[in-house]
Structures are given as structure tokens and as C-alpha cells.
Amino acid sequence: MLCTRLTNARFLTMDPDHSVAHDLGIWRGRIVGLDEAVTSLPAREVIDLQGATVLPGFVDAHVHLAWAGFKENTPSIAGRTRIDDVLAVVDEMAARDGAPGDWLSIAGYDQRALGRHLTAAELDKVGHGRKVFLLHDSGHGCVVNSAVLDLLPAGTPHENGFLAEGAMGAARALRLPYSQRELAEAIGRAARTCLTEGVTACAEAGIGGTLFGHSPVELGAYQLAREEGLLPLRVQLMVSAERLGPVAAHESDDIPRALDLGLRTGFGDDRLSVGALKIYTDGGMMARTAALSRPYEGLDHAGQLQDDPEALAATIVDGHIAGWQLAVHAIGDRAADLALDALERAQRLRPRPAARHRIEHAGLIRPDQLPRFARLGVSAVVQPGFLRCFGDDYATIMGEERAPWLYRGRGFLDHGIPLVGSSDRPVTNGSPLRAIQFMVERASASGRVIGPDEGITVDEALHAYTVAGAHACHWEDTLGSLTPGKRADLVVLGDDPRHVDPSRIGDIEVAATYVDGRETPQ
């Protein structure tokens, strides 16, 4: 007897052997058959989906759950475009709660909306003696007041209170880490939001690191969240490469650096597991710290790498040799050059053709870099929502020649490069349907079309958020398609993305989300 039979729906299975179905049978959390194989079987529960369209649950291959959960409960200045208005909000928040010397954290900072960065001196006037920390929306910078600057190690670089990349990490390190309880609750908040958008599995893009880590025992917070029922979807954890340390392993293992006990990609189960090793090579375009091969339009610099190039390359090589899947953050084309060079070197030293290494973001990729991606078998894990939300700005700072290279779609696919969809939640909207719309349209929020030749089909975009996402996370045997034997993770939609105008895809209703064959609370 089936546990559940879902009927009267259009199941887009993403499985070429049985691409569309009308019935789907579930037993103990797994799909056991489609159509005639299950239609006549008895079931404890039969659910009539009344003609809805059903897809495999979306896989978001790059998110920041803890950060997203904390951001939901953090005061924000997002949407304000006048410096006086921002300072007035900081003044009010600093005076409302807390005492002199306490930290005040505020989200939503973006200098582009204000025309320039705030300064430490301006924050001093409204900080009421508190340590003020405004996190940049990109996650790659912050602006702080003098109370924070005075505590930083001597020589920490800043621009009148604006700290980027490693300097921001130094400011974050001044604060006590969140407790596992606080982290678990934040993770749970973000996970529930993911479910409302049809996401049933995701990859947390970096725990334990300086930039996006929240605690030296952060993995334990995810275990706590799972134990207490706060983790209603599948999560794979990327571990920051900063956590690697030298080890005296057996010489035949040839492992120069590792996590404690040799933990690496693959440990865990289908609900919570360790995924790729996360390595940052550059910053972000919003903060103008993505490393480019030539300067930003209108600026006299080309961004920055996170560290000495040889040190970054050595980390990539060591991670590969130690048996990790690698997720290399590289937004600018100069950072991508470094990543590709190091991956090529690593594969020469210890060939691992099935390593499934990933370039996270791949924000600006030159035409000559595409064949290198393909030769190395590297996936491109892109965030289409970036150009939807920030496309006008990005296209301007890249200029006419480079703008079409931003967050490519067609270029990757035509070279046989796996194209993987993701959001980088909470940097921008996390909805897969909105991202799928942009992958097809290539239109920014203002309607500006950016790199129209990089547009892909709806089917290809759906593949990026299902089959390709599962494959990038080593989940292809259990997720990504509605295939008998796989987990019954699926999303019920109010319309078929293939049959509506592309401009409407992002507005399709997510009617229900199922994990392990059970509908999750919306």
C-alpha cells in the first residue's frame, strides 16, 4: 500500500525517460512509481492536486541560512537614499536600547543608494557611545564608528570607517560569537522562508570563516537545529578553508592540511552533510572588491584578491589533494583566472576527474575562460537574481564590452559547462522562480536587457535549479528529478513556467512544498 498518491497534476519530472506524468506514488518518503505503475494501487491518502504543475523541489546551491535568519531580525536601513535619513535611523536605534559600549548592529547598508560611503565621524555623532557596525548588503564590507576602529589591530586598512573583506573580518572578530541556540533559531527562520519558495534542499555557503562564519562551533548549531525540528529541509554545509590546519597524516595519505579527524566532503546523511570546502579568492561587485583584469568603469582600481595569489592557489591545491570538493568563490575575471590556474595545477598533481569542483558566482567570465571551465569539468554556480536586482549598476561599472559577460547562461551551456542556479540568500531575493525568469529574460528591474545572447530556455533554467543543483551537491541519486527511488521532495505550482509569458514566471504561486512526501507548513 502506498503512503500517498498524488493525482490529477502535471508532473514535470526533469527525467528524460518519463518527462511528464499525471500520478505519483509515495512510500516512506520516496517516489515508488508514476502513472500506471501506481494509479491502481491502494493508498492511505490520495491527494487531488486539481491540475497543478509539480516539479522536483528546487535546489539552491549557494545560500547563507544563518545570515539570512539573523538579517530577518536585525534593524535595517535598506531603501533609504539620503545620508541624513540613515543617520537619523542610527541615532534612534542607538538611543533606544543598550548602554554606551554596547554593540549596535544594523543591516541594509549600501553606499550605492547614498552616493558615497558613510564615515566613522558621522556615525560617532549619532552612536551615543556605542560600537556601531553597519553590514554591507554584499557581506563583503561594513562601516563602523571610531569606537570600533579603536579596537582593531594596528594597521587595519579602512576608508574613513569603511572596512572591506579581511579588514571587515577583523571587526567581526571583535564580537563574541553567537550561541548555538541563537544560530539554530536563525537557521530555522531562514529554512522556513526557503520552503515557502519551493526550495527543499540547499548548500550553506561557508561556515566557520571570518567573512560569513558566526561561531567556531557553527556545525554544532546545525546539528542542534536538526535535533530540535528546526531544520525542515536538506542542508549541505560548505566549510571555510580557514578551518584547515596542518596535519601529520601517514605519508601515503599525502594530506598536507585538513579539518580535525580528516573530516571532508561527503560526511553526513541526506538531511545534513558536509559539502565542499569554501575558498574565497576575491570580494564582490556591490562593494567594488571583485578582482577584475582591468579597472571598473569610472574607477581607478580593479578590485582585490583576498590574499596573496600564491597563498590562495596553495589552499586550492591542498584542498584538492586532501580529497575535498572545492567551491571557489570567484566573482571577477582575475579571480577566475587564479582559480582555474590553481585547479589545473591541482589536477596535474593528483588527477580527480570526478571531483566536481565549482566556481561560486562566476560573475564576470571572459570568452577565453569558457573553454578552460569546460576542460576542467568545473561547474558555474551563478546567482541570476544579482542582475535582476543590481543589473543596471553592474552593467554600468563593467562597461559596454564586459556587461554581456555578467552571470552568463548560454555561454556556459554551449561549452558543456554545468550551469547551476542559486540565490546567495540573503544578498538578494531567494525565489528560484524569479531567478528562472531572469535566466530567460536577462532583464534588470528597470527592464534593461543585459547580455541578451546569454538568455536560456525555461527548461534549461528549470534544469539549473533541479538536476544540475542536485548534481553539484552530490545529491543526484536522491534528488533533482521525480524519478522512482528518489526522495519525494517536490514543489506544487499554480501554473506551468513553460506555458506562461516569461515575465510572469516569478509571480507563479508556490501552492505547496513537500519534503520526504509530506507537505510542509507554509
C-alpha positions as a Python dict, from the first residue, in 0.01 Angstrom:
ca = {
    (1, 'M'): (0, 0, 0),
    (2, 'L'): (121, 348, -89),
    (3, 'C'): (155, 609, 184),
    (4, 'T'): (36, 878, -56),
    (5, 'R'): (-71, 907, -416),
    (6, 'L'): (-69, 1250, -574),
    (7, 'T'): (-307, 1267, -867),
    (8, 'N'): (-460, 1500, -1126),
    (9, 'A'): (-146, 1707, -1177),
    (10, 'R'): (111, 1782, -1445),
    (11, 'F'): (433, 1638, -1303),
    (12, 'L'): (735, 1783, -1485),
    (13, 'T'): (973, 1514, -1368),
    (14, 'M'): (1301, 1650, -1517),
    (15, 'D'): (1370, 1287, -1605),
    (16, 'P'): (1401, 1237, -1984),
    (17, 'D'): (1289, 875, -1954),
    (18, 'H'): (943, 983, -1828),
    (19, 'S'): (926, 1360, -1869),
    (20, 'V'): (560, 1425, -1782),
    (21, 'A'): (324, 1230, -1555),
    (22, 'H'): (-24, 1267, -1406),
    (23, 'D'): (8, 1044, -1095),
    (24, 'L'): (292, 995, -848),
    (25, 'G'): (312, 734, -570),
    (26, 'I'): (500, 780, -243),
    (27, 'W'): (605, 519, 12),
    (28, 'R'): (814, 602, 319),
    (29, 'G'): (931, 931, 179),
    (30, 'R'): (1037, 802, -160),
    (31, 'I'): (885, 806, -506),
    (32, 'V'): (790, 450, -597),
    (33, 'G'): (626, 498, -936),
    (34, 'L'): (450, 719, -1186),
    (35, 'D'): (121, 695, -1377),
    (36, 'E'): (1, 340, -1449),
    (37, 'A'): (259, 192, -1212),
    (38, 'V'): (74, 348, -915),
    (39, 'T'): (-271, 457, -1037),
    (40, 'S'): (-444, 133, -936),
    (41, 'L'): (-252, 80, -611),
    (42, 'P'): (-427, 139, -278),
    (43, 'A'): (-301, 436, -79),
    (44, 'R'): (-356, 559, 275),
    (45, 'E'): (-406, 906, 132),
    (46, 'V'): (-497, 1026, -216),
    (47, 'I'): (-445, 1397, -283),
    (48, 'D'): (-611, 1559, -583),
    (49, 'L'): (-387, 1846, -693),
    (50, 'Q'): (-657, 1982, -923),
    (51, 'G'): (-446, 2026, -1232),
    (52, 'A'): (-147, 2194, -1065),
    (53, 'T'): (204, 2179, -1208),
    (54, 'V'): (454, 1986, -994),
    (55, 'L'): (832, 1998, -1016),
    (56, 'P'): (1114, 1844, -814),
    (57, 'G'): (1186, 2058, -510),
    (58, 'F'): (1421, 2339, -605),
    (59, 'V'): (1786, 2303, -503),
    (60, 'D'): (1950, 2634, -407),
    (61, 'A'): (2319, 2552, -435),
    (62, 'H'): (2451, 2865, -259),
    (63, 'V'): (2280, 3027, 40),
    (64, 'H'): (2366, 3172, 380),
    (65, 'L'): (2095, 3044, 611),
    (66, 'A'): (2229, 3173, 942),
    (67, 'W'): (2299, 3518, 800),
    (68, 'A'): (1955, 3525, 636),
    (69, 'G'): (1787, 3427, 961),
    (70, 'F'): (1970, 3690, 1162),
    (71, 'K'): (1901, 3953, 899),
    (72, 'E'): (1527, 3894, 934),
    (73, 'N'): (1553, 4010, 1297),
    (74, 'T'): (1814, 4286, 1256),
    (75, 'P'): (1721, 4656, 1227),
    (76, 'S'): (1773, 4773, 870),
    (77, 'I'): (1833, 5092, 676),
    (78, 'A'): (1751, 4930, 342),
    (79, 'G'): (1566, 5153, 97),
    (80, 'R'): (1689, 5483, 238),
    (81, 'T'): (1865, 5703, -13),
    (82, 'R'): (1961, 6012, 193),
    (83, 'I'): (2255, 6014, 432),
    (84, 'D'): (2068, 6232, 682),
    (85, 'D'): (1784, 5979, 691),
    (86, 'V'): (2023, 5691, 756),
    (87, 'L'): (2198, 5880, 1035),
    (88, 'A'): (1862, 5964, 1190),
    (89, 'V'): (1775, 5593, 1200),
    (90, 'V'): (2112, 5507, 1358),
    (91, 'D'): (2059, 5784, 1614),
    (92, 'E'): (1718, 5650, 1707),
    (93, 'M'): (1835, 5288, 1732),
    (94, 'A'): (2145, 5374, 1932),
    (95, 'A'): (1941, 5574, 2185),
    (96, 'R'): (1655, 5324, 2212),
    (97, 'D'): (1820, 5013, 2356),
    (98, 'G'): (2156, 4936, 2506),
    (99, 'A'): (2418, 5126, 2700),
    (100, 'P'): (2738, 5306, 2599),
    (101, 'G'): (2994, 5047, 2495),
    (102, 'D'): (2732, 4800, 2369),
    (103, 'W'): (2734, 4688, 2007),
    (104, 'L'): (2470, 4815, 1766),
    (105, 'S'): (2429, 4605, 1450),
    (106, 'I'): (2232, 4738, 1153),
    (107, 'A'): (2165, 4566, 820),
    (108, 'G'): (2083, 4702, 475),
    (109, 'Y'): (2386, 4925, 419),
    (110, 'D'): (2465, 5001, 54),
    (111, 'Q'): (2671, 5304, -41),
    (112, 'R'): (2538, 5300, -397),
    (113, 'A'): (2197, 5417, -281),
    (114, 'L'): (2358, 5702, -83),
    (115, 'G'): (2609, 5819, -343),
    (116, 'R'): (2907, 5761, -112),
    (117, 'H'): (3012, 5572, 199),
    (118, 'L'): (2920, 5692, 543),
    (119, 'T'): (3215, 5786, 763),
    (120, 'A'): (3319, 5689, 1113),
    (121, 'A'): (3297, 6054, 1216),
    (122, 'E'): (2934, 6073, 1104),
    (123, 'L'): (2848, 5758, 1298),
    (124, 'D'): (3030, 5891, 1605),
    (125, 'K'): (2785, 6183, 1623),
    (126, 'V'): (2480, 5953, 1637),
    (127, 'G'): (2622, 5646, 1812),
    (128, 'H'): (2554, 5751, 2173),
    (129, 'G'): (2882, 5593, 2279),
    (130, 'R'): (2802, 5253, 2131),
    (131, 'K'): (3006, 5041, 1894),
    (132, 'V'): (2823, 5086, 1562),
    (133, 'F'): (2850, 4820, 1290),
    (134, 'L'): (2660, 4858, 961),
    (135, 'L'): (2692, 4545, 746),
    (136, 'H'): (2711, 4597, 371),
    (137, 'D'): (2437, 4410, 184),
    (138, 'S'): (2702, 4219, -12),
    (139, 'G'): (2853, 4074, 304),
    (140, 'H'): (3194, 4190, 184),
    (141, 'G'): (3224, 4510, 383),
    (142, 'C'): (3096, 4721, 669),
    (143, 'V'): (3115, 5074, 801),
    (144, 'V'): (3190, 5131, 1168),
    (145, 'N'): (3244, 5420, 1407),
    (146, 'S'): (3558, 5519, 1597),
    (147, 'A'): (3464, 5304, 1896),
    (148, 'V'): (3519, 5001, 1673),
    (149, 'L'): (3819, 5137, 1484),
    (150, 'D'): (4000, 5198, 1814),
    (151, 'L'): (3980, 4826, 1893),
    (152, 'L'): (4115, 4698, 1563),
    (153, 'P'): (4472, 4572, 1526),
    (154, 'A'): (4717, 4844, 1430),
    (155, 'G'): (4741, 4892, 1056),
    (156, 'T'): (4397, 4750, 972),
    (157, 'P'): (4313, 4926, 643),
    (158, 'H'): (3995, 5128, 621),
    (159, 'E'): (3847, 5420, 431),
    (160, 'N'): (3713, 5664, 691),
    (161, 'G'): (3543, 5375, 871),
    (162, 'F'): (3459, 5154, 572),
    (163, 'L'): (3621, 4813, 609),
    (164, 'A'): (3636, 4566, 322),
    (165, 'E'): (3700, 4191, 310),
    (166, 'G'): (3969, 4086, 560),
    (167, 'A'): (3951, 4418, 740),
    (168, 'M'): (3579, 4362, 792),
    (169, 'G'): (3665, 4017, 927),
    (170, 'A'): (3888, 4183, 1186),
    (171, 'A'): (3593, 4392, 1304),
    (172, 'R'): (3363, 4089, 1319),
    (173, 'A'): (3626, 3904, 1524),
    (174, 'L'): (3595, 4166, 1799),
    (175, 'R'): (3249, 4039, 1882),
    (176, 'L'): (3156, 3733, 2079),
    (177, 'P'): (3019, 3452, 1861),
    (178, 'Y'): (2651, 3375, 1856),
    (179, 'S'): (2537, 3089, 2077),
    (180, 'Q'): (2436, 2763, 1916),
    (181, 'R'): (2081, 2827, 2034),
    (182, 'E'): (2068, 3167, 1861),
    (183, 'L'): (2218, 3018, 1548),
    (184, 'A'): (1975, 2726, 1539),
    (185, 'E'): (1678, 2960, 1567),
    (186, 'A'): (1813, 3186, 1289),
    (187, 'I'): (1875, 2884, 1067),
    (188, 'G'): (1520, 2767, 1127),
    (189, 'R'): (1372, 3106, 1033),
    (190, 'A'): (1560, 3113, 704),
    (191, 'A'): (1481, 2750, 627),
    (192, 'R'): (1109, 2811, 665),
    (193, 'T'): (1133, 3102, 422),
    (194, 'C'): (1310, 2875, 173),
    (195, 'L'): (1024, 2625, 189),
    (196, 'T'): (766, 2891, 105),
    (197, 'E'): (957, 2949, -221),
    (198, 'G'): (975, 2582, -314),
    (199, 'V'): (1334, 2520, -201),
    (200, 'T'): (1369, 2176, -43),
    (201, 'A'): (1749, 2148, -37),
    (202, 'C'): (2031, 2399, -19),
    (203, 'A'): (2404, 2437, 30),
    (204, 'E'): (2512, 2669, 311),
    (205, 'A'): (2799, 2861, 153),
    (206, 'G'): (3057, 2878, 427),
    (207, 'I'): (3056, 2802, 797),
    (208, 'G'): (3328, 2882, 1047),
    (209, 'G'): (3501, 3151, 843),
    (210, 'T'): (3595, 3514, 901),
    (211, 'L'): (3361, 3663, 643),
    (212, 'F'): (3040, 3465, 689),
    (213, 'G'): (3101, 3240, 988),
    (214, 'H'): (2915, 3303, 1312),
    (215, 'S'): (3083, 3070, 1560),
    (216, 'P'): (3384, 2836, 1584),
    (217, 'V'): (3132, 2560, 1668),
    (218, 'E'): (2885, 2650, 1393),
    (219, 'L'): (2839, 2297, 1260),
    (220, 'G'): (2704, 2202, 1601),
    (221, 'A'): (2433, 2467, 1563),
    (222, 'Y'): (2305, 2291, 1251),
    (223, 'Q'): (2303, 1962, 1438),
    (224, 'L'): (2106, 2130, 1717),
    (225, 'A'): (1860, 2275, 1466),
    (226, 'R'): (1804, 1930, 1319),
    (227, 'E'): (1766, 1762, 1657),
    (228, 'E'): (1502, 2013, 1765),
    (229, 'G'): (1298, 2004, 1445),
    (230, 'L'): (1414, 2347, 1326),
    (231, 'L'): (1569, 2218, 1003),
    (232, 'P'): (1276, 2126, 775),
    (233, 'L'): (1480, 2095, 455),
    (234, 'R'): (1804, 1933, 343),
    (235, 'V'): (2123, 2127, 406),
    (236, 'Q'): (2476, 2068, 291),
    (237, 'L'): (2745, 2268, 470),
    (238, 'M'): (3042, 2421, 293),
    (239, 'V'): (3330, 2461, 537),
    (240, 'S'): (3553, 2767, 521),
    (241, 'A'): (3907, 2683, 413),
    (242, 'E'): (4031, 2890, 708),
    (243, 'R'): (3944, 2589, 923),
    (244, 'L'): (4209, 2374, 756),
    (245, 'G'): (4520, 2312, 962),
    (246, 'P'): (4848, 2127, 907),
    (247, 'V'): (4831, 1758, 991),
    (248, 'A'): (5089, 1484, 1037),
    (249, 'A'): (4898, 1218, 846),
    (250, 'H'): (5055, 900, 709),
    (251, 'E'): (5288, 979, 421),
    (252, 'S'): (5085, 761, 185),
    (253, 'D'): (4778, 980, 250),
    (254, 'D'): (4969, 1284, 124),
    (255, 'I'): (4730, 1522, 305),
    (256, 'P'): (4907, 1849, 388),
    (257, 'R'): (4612, 2028, 555),
    (258, 'A'): (4280, 1902, 690),
    (259, 'L'): (3997, 1955, 933),
    (260, 'D'): (4016, 1776, 1265),
    (261, 'L'): (3990, 1397, 1226),
    (262, 'G'): (4020, 1431, 848),
    (263, 'L'): (3655, 1531, 801),
    (264, 'R'): (3581, 1615, 437),
    (265, 'T'): (3314, 1629, 165),
    (266, 'G'): (3053, 1354, 196),
    (267, 'F'): (3028, 1311, 572),
    (268, 'G'): (2669, 1307, 699),
    (269, 'D'): (2338, 1189, 559),
    (270, 'D'): (2067, 1308, 321),
    (271, 'R'): (1939, 1567, 570),
    (272, 'L'): (2260, 1727, 698),
    (273, 'S'): (2601, 1672, 547),
    (274, 'V'): (2941, 1825, 488),
    (275, 'G'): (2981, 1951, 134),
    (276, 'A'): (3252, 2147, -40),
    (277, 'L'): (3548, 2334, 102),
    (278, 'K'): (3475, 2706, 53),
    (279, 'I'): (3768, 2918, -66),
    (280, 'Y'): (3736, 3294, -118),
    (281, 'T'): (3960, 3446, -384),
    (282, 'D'): (3804, 3793, -418),
    (283, 'G'): (3522, 4016, -298),
    (284, 'G'): (3201, 4139, -458),
    (285, 'M'): (3082, 4382, -723),
    (286, 'M'): (2848, 4570, -491),
    (287, 'A'): (3140, 4664, -268),
    (288, 'R'): (3370, 4709, -574),
    (289, 'T'): (3606, 4444, -440),
    (290, 'A'): (3560, 4172, -705),
    (291, 'A'): (3902, 4122, -868),
    (292, 'L'): (3894, 4225, -1235),
    (293, 'S'): (4161, 4205, -1503),
    (294, 'R'): (4116, 4575, -1572),
    (295, 'P'): (3960, 4859, -1369),
    (296, 'Y'): (3593, 4922, -1305),
    (297, 'E'): (3445, 5181, -1537),
    (298, 'G'): (3489, 5524, -1381),
    (299, 'L'): (3716, 5399, -1102),
    (300, 'D'): (4093, 5381, -1074),
    (301, 'H'): (4114, 5028, -933),
    (302, 'A'): (4028, 4672, -1034),
    (303, 'G'): (3916, 4526, -703),
    (304, 'Q'): (4123, 4297, -485),
    (305, 'L'): (4214, 3939, -412),
    (306, 'Q'): (4152, 3809, -61),
    (307, 'D'): (4515, 3714, -5),
    (308, 'D'): (4849, 3668, -174),
    (309, 'P'): (4782, 3485, -503),
    (310, 'E'): (5024, 3203, -422),
    (311, 'A'): (4868, 3151, -80),
    (312, 'L'): (4522, 3126, -235),
    (313, 'A'): (4646, 2885, -501),
    (314, 'A'): (4817, 2670, -237),
    (315, 'T'): (4492, 2641, -42),
    (316, 'I'): (4307, 2529, -355),
    (317, 'V'): (4573, 2270, -434),
    (318, 'D'): (4590, 2141, -76),
    (319, 'G'): (4212, 2111, -55),
    (320, 'H'): (4201, 1913, -376),
    (321, 'I'): (4481, 1681, -268),
    (322, 'A'): (4307, 1621, 67),
    (323, 'G'): (4001, 1487, -117),
    (324, 'W'): (3761, 1780, -89),
    (325, 'Q'): (3516, 1902, -345),
    (326, 'L'): (3607, 2269, -381),
    (327, 'A'): (3371, 2565, -402),
    (328, 'V'): (3590, 2855, -508),
    (329, 'H'): (3437, 3200, -472),
    (330, 'A'): (3548, 3394, -781),
    (331, 'I'): (3334, 3683, -899),
    (332, 'G'): (3577, 3884, -1110),
    (333, 'D'): (3762, 3750, -1414),
    (334, 'R'): (4103, 3798, -1249),
    (335, 'A'): (3987, 3584, -957),
    (336, 'A'): (3854, 3325, -1202),
    (337, 'D'): (4197, 3313, -1371),
    (338, 'L'): (4358, 3240, -1035),
    (339, 'A'): (4100, 2971, -954),
    (340, 'L'): (4130, 2798, -1291),
    (341, 'D'): (4512, 2806, -1281),
    (342, 'A'): (4515, 2651, -934),
    (343, 'L'): (4256, 2386, -1021),
    (344, 'E'): (4453, 2290, -1330),
    (345, 'R'): (4768, 2259, -1122),
    (346, 'A'): (4586, 2051, -860),
    (347, 'Q'): (4451, 1810, -1121),
    (348, 'R'): (4800, 1763, -1264),
    (349, 'L'): (4940, 1677, -921),
    (350, 'R'): (4658, 1438, -827),
    (351, 'P'): (4405, 1368, -1104),
    (352, 'R'): (4049, 1356, -969),
    (353, 'P'): (3827, 1392, -1275),
    (354, 'A'): (3512, 1325, -1067),
    (355, 'A'): (3587, 1593, -806),
    (356, 'R'): (3302, 1820, -927),
    (357, 'H'): (3478, 2139, -829),
    (358, 'R'): (3266, 2453, -850),
    (359, 'I'): (3326, 2820, -919),
    (360, 'E'): (3085, 3013, -699),
    (361, 'H'): (2931, 3322, -865),
    (362, 'A'): (3142, 3326, -1185),
    (363, 'G'): (3016, 3683, -1211),
    (364, 'L'): (3237, 3811, -1493),
    (365, 'I'): (3378, 3542, -1721),
    (366, 'R'): (3564, 3637, -2039),
    (367, 'P'): (3506, 3439, -2360),
    (368, 'D'): (3857, 3290, -2343),
    (369, 'Q'): (3786, 3148, -1996),
    (370, 'L'): (3488, 2937, -2102),
    (371, 'P'): (3691, 2658, -2269),
    (372, 'R'): (3904, 2632, -1953),
    (373, 'F'): (3594, 2577, -1738),
    (374, 'A'): (3489, 2301, -1976),
    (375, 'R'): (3829, 2127, -1986),
    (376, 'L'): (3847, 2120, -1606),
    (377, 'G'): (3489, 1996, -1562),
    (378, 'V'): (3412, 2287, -1332),
    (379, 'S'): (3051, 2387, -1261),
    (380, 'A'): (2942, 2751, -1270),
    (381, 'V'): (2719, 2826, -968),
    (382, 'V'): (2554, 3154, -1063),
    (383, 'Q'): (2305, 3390, -899),
    (384, 'P'): (2069, 3520, -1169),
    (385, 'G'): (1894, 3739, -913),
    (386, 'F'): (2202, 3961, -887),
    (387, 'L'): (2146, 4104, -1231),
    (388, 'R'): (1772, 4123, -1173),
    (389, 'C'): (1829, 4342, -866),
    (390, 'F'): (2164, 4508, -939),
    (391, 'G'): (2197, 4473, -1315),
    (392, 'D'): (2180, 4840, -1405),
    (393, 'D'): (2466, 4916, -1167),
    (394, 'Y'): (2674, 4613, -1266),
    (395, 'A'): (2638, 4681, -1638),
    (396, 'T'): (2746, 5042, -1584),
    (397, 'I'): (3058, 4958, -1384),
    (398, 'M'): (3159, 4688, -1633),
    (399, 'G'): (3107, 4895, -1946),
    (400, 'E'): (2968, 4805, -2287),
    (401, 'E'): (3221, 4534, -2375),
    (402, 'R'): (3212, 4345, -2045),
    (403, 'A'): (2845, 4375, -1947),
    (404, 'P'): (2736, 4080, -2168),
    (405, 'W'): (2982, 3857, -1977),
    (406, 'L'): (2799, 3907, -1647),
    (407, 'Y'): (2642, 3597, -1488),
    (408, 'R'): (2636, 3406, -1813),
    (409, 'G'): (2388, 3138, -1910),
    (410, 'R'): (2410, 3040, -2277),
    (411, 'G'): (2788, 3072, -2287),
    (412, 'F'): (2829, 2813, -2016),
    (413, 'L'): (2580, 2568, -2162),
    (414, 'D'): (2715, 2596, -2516),
    (415, 'H'): (3059, 2498, -2384),
    (416, 'G'): (2920, 2199, -2195),
    (417, 'I'): (2975, 2364, -1856),
    (418, 'P'): (2723, 2263, -1587),
    (419, 'L'): (2509, 2569, -1510),
    (420, 'V'): (2383, 2566, -1153),
    (421, 'G'): (2124, 2808, -1014),
    (422, 'S'): (2143, 2966, -671),
    (423, 'S'): (2049, 3281, -481),
    (424, 'D'): (2324, 3378, -232),
    (425, 'R'): (2035, 3447, 4),
    (426, 'P'): (2007, 3698, 178),
    (427, 'V'): (2217, 3917, -53),
    (428, 'T'): (1917, 3929, -283),
    (429, 'N'): (1574, 3773, -332),
    (430, 'G'): (1591, 3397, -285),
    (431, 'S'): (1299, 3289, -505),
    (432, 'P'): (1407, 3030, -765),
    (433, 'L'): (1112, 3121, -987),
    (434, 'R'): (1224, 3485, -1003),
    (435, 'A'): (1578, 3371, -1083),
    (436, 'I'): (1450, 3136, -1354),
    (437, 'Q'): (1262, 3429, -1507),
    (438, 'F'): (1582, 3632, -1527),
    (439, 'M'): (1782, 3346, -1677),
    (440, 'V'): (1535, 3352, -1965),
    (441, 'E'): (1474, 3728, -1993),
    (442, 'R'): (1810, 3876, -1884),
    (443, 'A'): (1619, 4190, -1782),
    (444, 'S'): (1710, 4404, -1482),
    (445, 'A'): (1445, 4553, -1255),
    (446, 'S'): (1437, 4862, -1478),
    (447, 'G'): (1377, 4648, -1788),
    (448, 'R'): (1729, 4685, -1924),
    (449, 'V'): (1833, 4368, -2110),
    (450, 'I'): (2189, 4268, -2019),
    (451, 'G'): (2367, 4026, -2248),
    (452, 'P'): (2060, 3906, -2438),
    (453, 'D'): (2267, 3638, -2612),
    (454, 'E'): (2321, 3476, -2272),
    (455, 'G'): (1948, 3402, -2229),
    (456, 'I'): (1847, 3037, -2198),
    (457, 'T'): (1521, 2845, -2229),
    (458, 'V'): (1276, 2787, -1945),
    (459, 'D'): (1355, 2413, -1950),
    (460, 'E'): (1726, 2486, -1920),
    (461, 'A'): (1666, 2724, -1632),
    (462, 'L'): (1449, 2467, -1452),
    (463, 'H'): (1729, 2213, -1503),
    (464, 'A'): (1976, 2453, -1335),
    (465, 'Y'): (1760, 2463, -1020),
    (466, 'T'): (1682, 2092, -1004),
    (467, 'V'): (1901, 1835, -1181),
    (468, 'A'): (2215, 2050, -1201),
    (469, 'G'): (2181, 2173, -844),
    (470, 'A'): (2148, 1819, -714),
    (471, 'H'): (2449, 1704, -917),
    (472, 'A'): (2665, 1993, -792),
    (473, 'C'): (2590, 1883, -434),
    (474, 'H'): (2638, 1508, -500),
    (475, 'W'): (2265, 1453, -447),
    (476, 'E'): (2184, 1321, -794),
    (477, 'D'): (2100, 971, -668),
    (478, 'T'): (1827, 1102, -437),
    (479, 'L'): (1717, 1448, -556),
    (480, 'G'): (1675, 1665, -862),
    (481, 'S'): (1412, 1471, -1056),
    (482, 'L'): (1083, 1295, -988),
    (483, 'T'): (1226, 952, -1057),
    (484, 'P'): (1121, 629, -881),
    (485, 'G'): (1363, 559, -598),
    (486, 'K'): (1440, 922, -526),
    (487, 'R'): (1321, 1127, -233),
    (488, 'A'): (969, 1265, -265),
    (489, 'D'): (1075, 1630, -248),
    (490, 'L'): (858, 1841, -475),
    (491, 'V'): (701, 2181, -526),
    (492, 'V'): (341, 2239, -635),
    (493, 'L'): (296, 2547, -855),
    (494, 'G'): (-11, 2745, -952),
    (495, 'D'): (95, 2750, -1318),
    (496, 'D'): (339, 2588, -1560),
    (497, 'P'): (654, 2802, -1604),
    (498, 'R'): (689, 2672, -1959),
    (499, 'H'): (343, 2790, -2064),
    (500, 'V'): (324, 3144, -1925),
    (501, 'D'): (486, 3458, -2057),
    (502, 'P'): (843, 3467, -1918),
    (503, 'S'): (767, 3798, -1746),
    (504, 'R'): (514, 3613, -1527),
    (505, 'I'): (731, 3322, -1412),
    (506, 'G'): (846, 3498, -1096),
    (507, 'D'): (487, 3560, -989),
    (508, 'I'): (371, 3198, -1012),
    (509, 'E'): (226, 3086, -681),
    (510, 'V'): (408, 2821, -479),
    (511, 'A'): (98, 2636, -358),
    (512, 'A'): (274, 2367, -155),
    (513, 'T'): (616, 2220, -83),
    (514, 'Y'): (676, 1855, 5),
    (515, 'V'): (982, 1707, 175),
    (516, 'D'): (1002, 1330, 209),
    (517, 'G'): (647, 1307, 75),
    (518, 'R'): (499, 1529, 345),
    (519, 'E'): (358, 1874, 286),
    (520, 'T'): (546, 2133, 488),
    (521, 'P'): (369, 2417, 672),
    (522, 'Q'): (362, 2738, 469),
}
